[in-house]
PDB file of C-alpha atoms in Angstrom:
ATOM      1  CA  UNK V  26       0.010  -0.055  -0.025  1.00 49.00           C
ATOM      2  CA  UNK V  27       1.454   3.354  -0.909  1.00 44.00           C
ATOM      3  CA  UNK V  28       1.750   6.279   1.392  1.00 41.00           C
ATOM      4  CA  UNK V  29      -1.052   8.206  -0.258  1.00 38.00           C
ATOM      5  CA  UNK V  30      -3.679   5.335   0.012  1.00 40.00           C
ATOM      6  CA  UNK V  31      -2.593   4.705   3.587  1.00 41.00           C
ATOM      7  CA  UNK V  32      -3.183   8.379   4.402  1.00 37.00           C
ATOM      8  CA  UNK V  33      -6.630   8.108   2.778  1.00 37.00           C
ATOM      9  CA  UNK V  34      -7.550   5.003   4.670  1.00 41.00           C
ATOM     10  CA  UNK V  35      -6.472   6.619   7.961  1.00 35.00           C
ATOM     11  CA  UNK V  36      -8.531   9.760   7.095  1.00 34.00           C
ATOM     12  CA  UNK V  37     -11.579   7.729   6.232  1.00 37.00           C
ATOM     13  CA  UNK V  38     -11.311   5.520   9.381  1.00 35.00           C
ATOM     14  CA  UNK V  39     -10.881   8.615  11.624  1.00 33.00           C
ATOM     15  CA  UNK V  40     -13.751  10.300  10.041  1.00 34.00           C
ATOM     16  CA  UNK V  41     -16.039   7.330  10.466  1.00 36.00           C
ATOM     17  CA  UNK V  42     -14.997   7.042  14.108  1.00 37.00           C
ATOM     18  CA  UNK V  43     -15.787  10.734  14.682  1.00 34.00           C
ATOM     19  CA  UNK V  44     -19.171  10.305  12.898  1.00 35.00           C
ATOM     20  CA  UNK V  45     -20.042   7.278  14.874  1.00 36.00           C
ATOM     21  CA  UNK V  46     -19.179   9.012  18.178  1.00 38.00           C
ATOM     22  CA  UNK V  47     -21.191  12.097  17.253  1.00 37.00           C
ATOM     23  CA  UNK V  48     -24.256  10.031  16.145  1.00 40.00           C
ATOM     24  CA  UNK V  49     -27.244  10.076  18.565  1.00 40.00           C
ATOM     25  CA  UNK V  50     -28.133   6.651  20.390  1.00 41.00           C
ATOM     26  CA  UNK V  51     -30.922   4.673  18.807  1.00 41.00           C
ATOM     27  CA  UNK V  52     -34.401   5.180  20.288  1.00 40.00           C
ATOM     28  CA  UNK V  53     -35.718   2.210  22.368  1.00 41.00           C
ATOM     29  CA  UNK V  54     -38.007   0.016  20.336  1.00 41.00           C
ATOM     30  CA  UNK V  55     -41.691   1.237  20.165  1.00 43.00           C
ATOM     31  CA  UNK V  56     -40.846   4.920  20.934  1.00 43.00           C
ATOM     32  CA  UNK V  57     -40.265   7.904  18.766  1.00 45.00           C
ATOM     33  CA  UNK V  58     -37.135   9.874  19.281  1.00 47.00           C
ATOM     34  CA  UNK V  59     -37.274  13.600  18.836  1.00 54.00           C
ATOM     35  CA  UNK V  60     -35.353  14.630  15.701  1.00 52.00           C
ATOM     36  CA  UNK V  61     -31.815  15.708  16.826  1.00 54.00           C
ATOM     37  CA  UNK V  62     -30.743  19.288  16.034  1.00 63.00           C
ATOM     38  CA  UNK V  63     -27.987  19.196  13.333  1.00 58.00           C
ATOM     39  CA  UNK V  64     -24.743  20.649  14.725  1.00 61.00           C
ATOM     40  CA  UNK V  65     -21.351  20.816  13.240  1.00 58.00           C
ATOM     41  CA  UNK V  66     -19.179  17.905  14.445  1.00 59.00           C
ATOM     42  CA  UNK V  67     -16.240  20.237  15.066  1.00 65.00           C
ATOM     43  CA  UNK V  68     -14.927  23.722  14.314  1.00 71.00           C
ATOM     44  CA  UNK V  69     -12.622  23.126  11.288  1.00 69.00           C
ATOM     45  CA  UNK V  70     -11.837  26.828  10.763  1.00 69.00           C
ATOM     46  CA  UNK V  71      -8.585  26.766  12.562  1.00 75.00           C
ATOM     47  CA  UNK V  72      -9.819  29.568  14.870  1.00 76.00           C
ATOM     48  CA  UNK V  73      -9.891  32.061  12.002  1.00 75.00           C
ATOM     49  CA  UNK V  74     -12.473  34.699  11.766  1.00 81.00           C
ATOM     50  CA  UNK V  75     -14.927  33.099   9.333  1.00 81.00           C
ATOM     51  CA  UNK V  76     -15.576  36.588   7.762  1.00 83.00           C
ATOM     52  CA  UNK V  77     -11.953  36.703   6.774  1.00 80.00           C
ATOM     53  CA  UNK V  78     -12.002  33.447   4.890  1.00 82.00           C
ATOM     54  CA  UNK V  79     -12.341  33.898   1.153  1.00 82.00           C
ATOM     55  CA  UNK V  80     -15.592  32.822  -0.524  1.00 86.00           C
ATOM     56  CA  UNK V  81     -15.741  31.326  -3.984  1.00 90.00           C
ATOM     57  CA  UNK V  82     -18.370  33.110  -6.007  1.00 92.00           C
ATOM     58  CA  UNK V  83     -21.189  30.805  -7.250  1.00 96.00           C
ATOM     59  CA  UNK V  84     -22.105  30.462 -10.869  1.00 96.00           C
ATOM     60  CA  UNK V  85     -25.563  29.848 -12.328  1.00 98.00           C
ATOM     61  CA  UNK V  86     -26.276  26.946 -14.735  1.00 98.00           C
ATOM     62  CA  UNK V  87     -28.862  24.266 -15.701  1.00 98.00           C
ATOM     63  CA  UNK V  88     -29.147  20.568 -14.971  1.00 98.00           C
ATOM     64  CA  UNK V  89     -32.127  18.161 -15.493  1.00 98.00           C
ATOM     65  CA  UNK V  90     -34.237  21.204 -16.658  1.00 98.00           C
ATOM     66  CA  UNK V  91     -33.608  23.151 -13.346  1.00 98.00           C
ATOM     67  CA  UNK V  92     -31.624  26.141 -12.195  1.00 98.00           C
ATOM     68  CA  UNK V  93     -28.490  25.054 -10.339  1.00 98.00           C
ATOM     69  CA  UNK V  94     -25.314  26.723  -8.864  1.00 98.00           C
ATOM     70  CA  UNK V  95     -21.798  25.603  -8.914  1.00 98.00           C
ATOM     71  CA  UNK V  96     -18.241  26.862  -8.527  1.00 97.00           C
ATOM     72  CA  UNK V  97     -15.088  26.532 -10.613  1.00 94.00           C
ATOM     73  CA  UNK V  98     -12.156  25.503  -8.542  1.00 96.00           C
ATOM     74  CA  UNK V  99      -9.460  24.449 -11.035  1.00 97.00           C
ATOM     75  CA  UNK V 100      -9.104  24.031 -14.688  1.00 98.00           C
ATOM     76  CA  UNK V 101      -6.671  22.194 -16.883  1.00 98.00           C
ATOM     77  CA  UNK V 102      -6.082  25.040 -19.430  1.00 97.00           C
ATOM     78  CA  UNK V 103      -4.191  28.227 -18.535  1.00 97.00           C
ATOM     79  CA  UNK V 104      -6.083  30.284 -21.016  1.00 94.00           C
ATOM     80  CA  UNK V 105      -9.480  29.079 -19.743  1.00 93.00           C
ATOM     81  CA  UNK V 106      -8.214  29.678 -16.109  1.00 96.00           C
ATOM     82  CA  UNK V 107      -7.700  33.425 -17.021  1.00 94.00           C
ATOM     83  CA  UNK V 108     -11.151  33.595 -18.716  1.00 90.00           C
ATOM     84  CA  UNK V 109     -12.865  32.155 -15.620  1.00 92.00           C
ATOM     85  CA  UNK V 110     -10.764  34.135 -13.211  1.00 94.00           C
ATOM     86  CA  UNK V 111     -11.672  37.394 -15.006  1.00 92.00           C
ATOM     87  CA  UNK V 112     -15.437  36.403 -15.331  1.00 89.00           C
ATOM     88  CA  UNK V 113     -15.748  35.607 -11.569  1.00 90.00           C
ATOM     89  CA  UNK V 114     -13.255  38.156 -10.257  1.00 92.00           C
ATOM     90  CA  UNK V 115     -11.803  35.251  -8.246  1.00 94.00           C
ATOM     91  CA  UNK V 116      -8.680  33.194  -9.048  1.00 95.00           C
ATOM     92  CA  UNK V 117      -9.240  29.886 -10.885  1.00 96.00           C
ATOM     93  CA  UNK V 118      -5.906  28.017 -10.820  1.00 97.00           C
ATOM     94  CA  UNK V 119      -4.575  26.126 -13.873  1.00 98.00           C
ATOM     95  CA  UNK V 120      -3.863  22.422 -13.021  1.00 98.00           C
ATOM     96  CA  UNK V 121      -2.566  20.897 -16.368  1.00 98.00           C
ATOM     97  CA  UNK V 122      -2.787  17.281 -14.786  1.00 97.00           C
ATOM     98  CA  UNK V 123      -6.587  17.518 -14.738  1.00 98.00           C
ATOM     99  CA  UNK V 124      -6.364  16.826 -18.525  1.00 96.00           C
ATOM    100  CA  UNK V 125      -5.071  13.475 -17.693  1.00 97.00           C
ATOM    101  CA  UNK V 126      -8.163  12.252 -15.770  1.00 97.00           C
ATOM    102  CA  UNK V 127      -9.583   9.236 -17.803  1.00 97.00           C
ATOM    103  CA  UNK V 128     -12.630   9.956 -19.694  1.00 94.00           C
ATOM    104  CA  UNK V 129     -14.759   7.509 -17.832  1.00 94.00           C
ATOM    105  CA  UNK V 130     -14.226   9.601 -14.669  1.00 96.00           C
ATOM    106  CA  UNK V 131     -15.606  12.726 -16.289  1.00 98.00           C
ATOM    107  CA  UNK V 132     -19.153  14.068 -16.719  1.00 98.00           C
ATOM    108  CA  UNK V 133     -20.024  16.719 -19.233  1.00 98.00           C
ATOM    109  CA  UNK V 134     -20.540  20.458 -19.056  1.00 98.00           C
ATOM    110  CA  UNK V 135     -22.016  22.090 -22.272  1.00 98.00           C
ATOM    111  CA  UNK V 136     -20.597  25.446 -22.907  1.00 98.00           C
ATOM    112  CA  UNK V 137     -22.312  27.590 -25.665  1.00 98.00           C
ATOM    113  CA  UNK V 138     -20.075  29.201 -28.322  1.00 98.00           C
ATOM    114  CA  UNK V 139     -23.130  30.996 -29.994  1.00 98.00           C
ATOM    115  CA  UNK V 140     -26.936  31.205 -29.769  1.00 98.00           C
ATOM    116  CA  UNK V 141     -29.050  32.892 -27.242  1.00 97.00           C
ATOM    117  CA  UNK V 142     -27.916  35.800 -25.164  1.00 96.00           C
ATOM    118  CA  UNK V 143     -30.305  35.967 -22.245  1.00 96.00           C
ATOM    119  CA  UNK V 144     -30.793  39.149 -20.191  1.00 95.00           C
ATOM    120  CA  UNK V 145     -29.693  37.397 -16.920  1.00 94.00           C
ATOM    121  CA  UNK V 146     -26.789  35.132 -16.285  1.00 95.00           C
ATOM    122  CA  UNK V 147     -24.670  33.894 -19.174  1.00 95.00           C
ATOM    123  CA  UNK V 148     -21.908  31.328 -19.620  1.00 94.00           C
ATOM    124  CA  UNK V 149     -18.156  32.181 -19.945  1.00 92.00           C
ATOM    125  CA  UNK V 150     -18.517  32.761 -23.771  1.00 93.00           C
ATOM    126  CA  UNK V 151     -21.375  35.302 -23.212  1.00 94.00           C
ATOM    127  CA  UNK V 152     -24.083  33.023 -24.453  1.00 98.00           C
ATOM    128  CA  UNK V 153     -26.616  31.023 -22.518  1.00 98.00           C
ATOM    129  CA  UNK V 154     -25.641  29.473 -19.058  1.00 98.00           C
ATOM    130  CA  UNK V 155     -23.841  26.068 -19.044  1.00 98.00           C
ATOM    131  CA  UNK V 156     -25.715  22.824 -19.002  1.00 98.00           C
ATOM    132  CA  UNK V 157     -24.531  19.799 -16.948  1.00 98.00           C
ATOM    133  CA  UNK V 158     -25.326  16.148 -17.137  1.00 98.00           C
ATOM    134  CA  UNK V 159     -24.975  13.783 -14.164  1.00 98.00           C
ATOM    135  CA  UNK V 160     -25.799  16.411 -11.560  1.00 97.00           C
ATOM    136  CA  UNK V 161     -25.225  16.093  -7.784  1.00 97.00           C
ATOM    137  CA  UNK V 162     -27.881  13.855  -6.319  1.00 95.00           C
ATOM    138  CA  UNK V 163     -27.441  11.369  -9.099  1.00 96.00           C
ATOM    139  CA  UNK V 164     -25.623   8.016  -8.540  1.00 95.00           C
ATOM    140  CA  UNK V 165     -22.926   8.931 -11.118  1.00 96.00           C
ATOM    141  CA  UNK V 166     -22.408  12.551 -10.055  1.00 97.00           C
ATOM    142  CA  UNK V 167     -18.797  13.767 -10.330  1.00 97.00           C
ATOM    143  CA  UNK V 168     -17.577  17.472 -10.147  1.00 98.00           C
ATOM    144  CA  UNK V 169     -14.869  16.798 -12.804  1.00 98.00           C
ATOM    145  CA  UNK V 170     -16.183  18.061 -16.076  1.00 98.00           C
ATOM    146  CA  UNK V 171     -15.185  17.622 -19.762  1.00 98.00           C
ATOM    147  CA  UNK V 172     -15.889  20.913 -21.443  1.00 98.00           C
ATOM    148  CA  UNK V 173     -18.059  20.224 -24.583  1.00 98.00           C
ATOM    149  CA  UNK V 174     -18.506  23.210 -26.879  1.00 98.00           C
ATOM    150  CA  UNK V 175     -21.976  23.744 -28.333  1.00 98.00           C
ATOM    151  CA  UNK V 176     -22.351  25.647 -31.644  1.00 98.00           C
ATOM    152  CA  UNK V 177     -25.887  26.336 -33.110  1.00 98.00           C
ATOM    153  CA  UNK V 178     -26.082  25.550 -36.791  1.00 98.00           C
ATOM    154  CA  UNK V 179     -27.068  28.180 -39.339  1.00 96.00           C
ATOM    155  CA  UNK V 180     -31.005  28.165 -39.708  1.00 96.00           C
ATOM    156  CA  UNK V 181     -31.430  26.337 -36.423  1.00 97.00           C
ATOM    157  CA  UNK V 182     -34.372  27.106 -34.094  1.00 95.00           C
ATOM    158  CA  UNK V 183     -32.168  28.747 -31.329  1.00 97.00           C
ATOM    159  CA  UNK V 184     -33.454  28.284 -27.803  1.00 98.00           C
ATOM    160  CA  UNK V 185     -32.349  28.131 -24.246  1.00 98.00           C
ATOM    161  CA  UNK V 186     -31.445  24.383 -23.507  1.00 98.00           C
ATOM    162  CA  UNK V 187     -31.721  23.436 -19.754  1.00 98.00           C
ATOM    163  CA  UNK V 188     -30.831  19.621 -19.657  1.00 98.00           C
ATOM    164  CA  UNK V 189     -28.410  17.156 -21.204  1.00 98.00           C
ATOM    165  CA  UNK V 190     -31.446  15.465 -22.794  1.00 98.00           C
ATOM    166  CA  UNK V 191     -32.395  18.649 -24.577  1.00 98.00           C
ATOM    167  CA  UNK V 192     -28.773  19.125 -25.784  1.00 98.00           C
ATOM    168  CA  UNK V 193     -28.772  15.536 -27.087  1.00 98.00           C
ATOM    169  CA  UNK V 194     -32.280  16.172 -28.778  1.00 98.00           C
ATOM    170  CA  UNK V 195     -30.965  19.349 -30.441  1.00 98.00           C
ATOM    171  CA  UNK V 196     -27.864  17.448 -31.737  1.00 98.00           C
ATOM    172  CA  UNK V 197     -30.096  14.612 -33.032  1.00 98.00           C
ATOM    173  CA  UNK V 198     -32.242  17.211 -34.853  1.00 97.00           C
ATOM    174  CA  UNK V 199     -29.108  18.753 -36.474  1.00 98.00           C
ATOM    175  CA  UNK V 200     -29.527  22.083 -34.681  1.00 98.00           C
ATOM    176  CA  UNK V 201     -26.294  22.050 -32.859  1.00 98.00           C
ATOM    177  CA  UNK V 202     -22.780  20.597 -33.253  1.00 98.00           C
ATOM    178  CA  UNK V 203     -20.779  19.387 -30.241  1.00 98.00           C
ATOM    179  CA  UNK V 204     -17.036  19.470 -29.942  1.00 98.00           C
ATOM    180  CA  UNK V 205     -15.008  18.005 -27.197  1.00 97.00           C
ATOM    181  CA  UNK V 206     -12.587  20.857 -26.088  1.00 96.00           C
ATOM    182  CA  UNK V 207     -10.168  18.569 -24.257  1.00 96.00           C
ATOM    183  CA  UNK V 208     -10.444  20.812 -21.153  1.00 97.00           C
ATOM    184  CA  UNK V 209     -11.253  19.567 -17.809  1.00 98.00           C
ATOM    185  CA  UNK V 210     -12.764  21.666 -15.106  1.00 98.00           C
ATOM    186  CA  UNK V 211     -13.458  20.895 -11.397  1.00 98.00           C
ATOM    187  CA  UNK V 212     -17.071  22.209 -11.019  1.00 98.00           C
ATOM    188  CA  UNK V 213     -18.633  21.093  -7.655  1.00 98.00           C
ATOM    189  CA  UNK V 214     -22.324  21.758  -7.356  1.00 98.00           C
ATOM    190  CA  UNK V 215     -23.659  24.104  -4.636  1.00 98.00           C
ATOM    191  CA  UNK V 216     -27.404  23.576  -5.416  1.00 98.00           C
ATOM    192  CA  UNK V 217     -28.934  20.887  -7.717  1.00 97.00           C
ATOM    193  CA  UNK V 218     -32.331  19.602  -8.477  1.00 96.00           C
ATOM    194  CA  UNK V 219     -33.871  18.641  -5.118  1.00 95.00           C
ATOM    195  CA  UNK V 220     -30.798  19.482  -3.047  1.00 96.00           C
ATOM    196  CA  UNK V 221     -28.177  21.872  -1.728  1.00 97.00           C
ATOM    197  CA  UNK V 222     -25.073  21.968   0.379  1.00 93.00           C
TER     198      UNK V 222
END
């Protein structure tokens, strides 16, 4: 076992032990226990004033036909890192090794190169907000995303797409063309259909 997997196992074991110790005792059979108040297990701020800790700005997008919010934490491409940093006024580091993540470990984020320019939030290329497949709350969720560029074809019925299924349908109808950019972004969800952090 290498040092990294040993550290991961120690962390997982410690986390499980702390969780079990913090769990309320089971109610006796035949009685109803009051719902325990959710409290943080421990203060993990290191004693810092929480107001002084930086906040990553949320970004608006769509998944499964609903509004969602997410953050960009890192990206494999330095130029896209600059675009996202400028867009959010918050640093998004370039991590080239993200491009080496195997394709089967990535979900898709659909980024629009042209098309609708809504009045409200827009994507990084100034067109409609990004669309995600495999959102948080689904069994195969992952925050690691392959950037798939979406281009509306000339003469297509341009519209706002809000789900991966609508993206696929628009492609099947010949309205859009999809291109794998080769860029990977870490994009954890903050809110998702039916849930939030």
